[in-house]
One Martini backbone bead per residue (centre of mass of N, CA, C, O) as a GRO file, in nm:
protein
  155
    1MET     BB    1   0.676  -1.780   1.259
    2GLY     BB    2   0.809  -1.761   0.978
    3LYS     BB    3   0.615  -1.948   0.826
    4LEU     BB    4   0.361  -1.786   0.859
    5CYS     BB    5   0.466  -1.526   0.726
    6GLY     BB    6   0.549  -1.658   0.458
    7LEU     BB    7   0.263  -1.740   0.371
    8VAL     BB    8   0.129  -1.462   0.380
    9GLY     BB    9   0.337  -1.317   0.199
   10GLY     BB   10   0.308  -1.509  -0.044
   11PHE     BB   11   0.022  -1.431  -0.115
   12THR     BB   12   0.075  -1.136  -0.177
   13GLN     BB   13   0.278  -1.188  -0.405
   14ALA     BB   14   0.091  -1.361  -0.586
   15GLN     BB   15  -0.116  -1.129  -0.643
   16GLN     BB   16   0.107  -0.958  -0.806
   17GLN     BB   17   0.142  -1.231  -1.022
   18LEU     BB   18  -0.093  -1.239  -1.184
   19PRO     BB   19  -0.260  -1.283  -1.444
   20GLY     BB   20  -0.374  -1.114  -1.688
   21VAL     BB   21  -0.615  -0.915  -1.855
   22ASP     BB   22  -0.792  -0.964  -2.158
   23ARG     BB   23  -0.967  -0.690  -2.344
   24SER     BB   24  -1.010  -0.742  -2.661
   25ASN     BB   25  -1.252  -0.936  -2.573
   26THR     BB   26  -1.502  -1.106  -2.424
   27ALA     BB   27  -1.377  -1.391  -2.433
   28THR     BB   28  -1.090  -1.319  -2.323
   29PHE     BB   29  -1.187  -1.182  -2.071
   30LYS     BB   30  -1.319  -1.423  -1.944
   31GLN     BB   31  -1.079  -1.627  -1.951
   32SER     BB   32  -0.871  -1.442  -1.799
   33SER     BB   33  -1.040  -1.408  -1.544
   34ILE     BB   34  -1.055  -1.704  -1.467
   35LYS     BB   35  -0.751  -1.747  -1.448
   36GLN     BB   36  -0.704  -1.539  -1.224
   37LEU     BB   37  -0.902  -1.658  -1.014
   38ASP     BB   38  -0.773  -1.937  -1.003
   39ALA     BB   39  -0.494  -1.845  -0.901
   40ALA     BB   40  -0.597  -1.708  -0.642
   41GLU     BB   41  -0.737  -1.956  -0.522
   42LYS     BB   42  -0.486  -2.138  -0.512
   43SER     BB   43  -0.324  -1.955  -0.325
   44ALA     BB   44  -0.518  -1.971  -0.087
   45ASP     BB   45  -0.510  -2.279  -0.059
   46ASP     BB   46  -0.204  -2.303  -0.011
   47THR     BB   47  -0.206  -2.133   0.246
   48ILE     BB   48  -0.394  -2.307   0.411
   49LYS     BB   49  -0.230  -2.568   0.399
   50GLY     BB   50   0.025  -2.450   0.527
   51LEU     BB   51  -0.108  -2.364   0.797
   52GLN     BB   52  -0.217  -2.654   0.870
   53GLN     BB   53   0.089  -2.779   0.882
   54LEU     BB   54   0.137  -2.641   1.125
   55GLY     BB   55   0.237  -2.672   1.417
   56PRO     BB   56   0.257  -2.630   1.721
   57SER     BB   57   0.324  -2.358   1.917
   58PRO     BB   58   0.548  -2.227   2.164
   59ILE     BB   59   0.387  -1.966   2.119
   60ALA     BB   60   0.194  -1.757   2.260
   61GLY     BB   61  -0.080  -1.705   2.023
   62ALA     BB   62  -0.004  -1.837   1.744
   63ASP     BB   63  -0.244  -2.029   1.699
   64LYS     BB   64  -0.459  -1.811   1.687
   65VAL     BB   65  -0.347  -1.671   1.439
   66ASN     BB   66  -0.352  -1.911   1.249
   67HIS     BB   67  -0.659  -1.967   1.264
   68ALA     BB   68  -0.742  -1.688   1.160
   69PHE     BB   69  -0.606  -1.719   0.885
   70VAL     BB   70  -0.756  -1.965   0.790
   71ASP     BB   71  -1.032  -1.832   0.797
   72GLY     BB   72  -0.970  -1.589   0.612
   73PHE     BB   73  -0.870  -1.757   0.363
   74GLY     BB   74  -1.136  -1.907   0.335
   75GLN     BB   75  -1.299  -1.657   0.256
   76VAL     BB   76  -1.136  -1.581   0.010
   77LYS     BB   77  -1.177  -1.843  -0.146
   78ASP     BB   78  -1.486  -1.825  -0.161
   79VAL     BB   79  -1.501  -1.563  -0.321
   80LEU     BB   80  -1.335  -1.660  -0.565
   81ALA     BB   81  -1.513  -1.904  -0.639
   82THR     BB   82  -1.772  -1.744  -0.687
   83ALA     BB   83  -1.661  -1.553  -0.901
   84LYS     BB   84  -1.575  -1.773  -1.098
   85GLY     BB   85  -1.857  -1.896  -1.136
   86LYS     BB   86  -1.976  -1.636  -1.258
   87ALA     BB   87  -1.778  -1.612  -1.496
   88GLU     BB   88  -1.856  -1.888  -1.629
   89GLN     BB   89  -2.164  -1.774  -1.692
   90VAL     BB   90  -2.079  -1.585  -1.894
   91ASP     BB   91  -2.186  -1.415  -2.195
   92PRO     BB   92  -1.985  -1.317  -2.466
   93GLY     BB   93  -2.224  -1.290  -2.701
   94ASN     BB   94  -2.362  -1.077  -2.492
   95GLU     BB   95  -2.318  -0.766  -2.393
   96GLN     BB   96  -2.529  -0.731  -2.168
   97SER     BB   97  -2.474  -1.000  -2.023
   98PHE     BB   98  -2.176  -0.952  -1.978
   99GLN     BB   99  -2.194  -0.695  -1.804
  100SER     BB  100  -2.370  -0.819  -1.585
  101GLY     BB  101  -2.185  -1.057  -1.506
  102MET     BB  102  -1.928  -0.887  -1.437
  103SER     BB  103  -2.069  -0.728  -1.214
  104GLN     BB  104  -2.108  -0.976  -1.030
  105VAL     BB  105  -1.812  -1.031  -0.994
  106ARG     BB  106  -1.736  -0.761  -0.866
  107ASP     BB  107  -1.930  -0.782  -0.627
  108GLU     BB  108  -1.797  -1.031  -0.506
  109LEU     BB  109  -1.512  -0.906  -0.470
  110GLN     BB  110  -1.600  -0.684  -0.271
  111LYS     BB  111  -1.640  -0.877  -0.029
  112GLY     BB  112  -1.329  -0.918   0.018
  113GLN     BB  113  -1.282  -0.629   0.149
  114ASN     BB  114  -1.417  -0.727   0.436
  115ILE     BB  115  -1.164  -0.884   0.486
  116LYS     BB  116  -0.961  -0.895   0.793
  117LEU     BB  117  -0.636  -0.991   0.806
  118GLY     BB  118  -0.489  -0.763   0.981
  119GLY     BB  119  -0.605  -0.830   1.267
  120GLU     BB  120  -0.395  -1.052   1.337
  121LEU     BB  121  -0.148  -0.855   1.356
  122ALA     BB  122  -0.232  -0.714   1.627
  123GLU     BB  123  -0.131  -0.943   1.815
  124PHE     BB  124   0.166  -0.854   1.817
  125ASP     BB  125   0.112  -0.599   2.001
  126ARG     BB  126  -0.026  -0.765   2.250
  127ASN     BB  127   0.222  -0.981   2.221
  128LYS     BB  128   0.540  -1.002   2.323
  129GLU     BB  129   0.632  -1.288   2.234
  130LEU     BB  130   0.528  -1.270   1.947
  131ASN     BB  131   0.681  -1.014   1.866
  132ALA     BB  132   0.967  -1.120   1.920
  133ALA     BB  133   0.950  -1.348   1.710
  134ALA     BB  134   0.882  -1.170   1.463
  135VAL     BB  135   1.134  -0.988   1.468
  136GLN     BB  136   1.333  -1.242   1.419
  137ALA     BB  137   1.171  -1.290   1.156
  138PRO     BB  138   1.221  -1.211   0.832
  139GLU     BB  139   0.926  -1.283   0.721
  140CYS     BB  140   0.782  -1.055   0.917
  141LYS     BB  141   0.873  -0.767   0.847
  142PRO     BB  142   0.650  -0.690   0.626
  143LEU     BB  143   0.399  -0.732   0.843
  144ILE     BB  144   0.531  -0.558   1.054
  145GLN     BB  145   0.513  -0.278   1.262
  146GLN     BB  146   0.687  -0.038   1.367
  147PRO     BB  147   0.703   0.171   1.600
  148PRO     BB  148   0.680   0.485   1.633
  149GLN     BB  149   0.862   0.745   1.679
  150GLN     BB  150   0.933   0.961   1.905
  151PRO     BB  151   0.979   1.266   1.963
  152GLY     BB  152   1.326   1.265   2.036
  153ALA     BB  153   1.400   0.993   1.987
  154PRO     BB  154   1.607   0.765   1.939
  155ARG     BB  155   1.766   0.638   1.618
   0.00000   0.00000   0.00000
């Protein structure tokens, strides 16, 4: 369980450490955007490969969660690859064409916001054995939410 959480959490951390975008001119903006998209796509691919290398889990429901994450990260990777492909087609020498092309890149990335990776985490709440294993794994702590304390409950 810890390896699964570590891979998912690692992707999240990698996204926060992507190379920045240089907006000093259209050519550097294009190249730095492609570099950023490429790094994000590689991170998604690495996460997928890591999840696929996990063996069958002895914990009921964990394989279902793993497969759902593989599918979700596959969708993320596809969106990033398509956005990168659109960015590569942008003409930095023509301002109007550049703006239009980068708008298409943004539109493609917006599609990624519809991918609900967090839905797989809800399985932890529905499956007591899965939740117990996740609570024990330090790598899962950032991903799972502890149930809110009831008013007046012991703290």
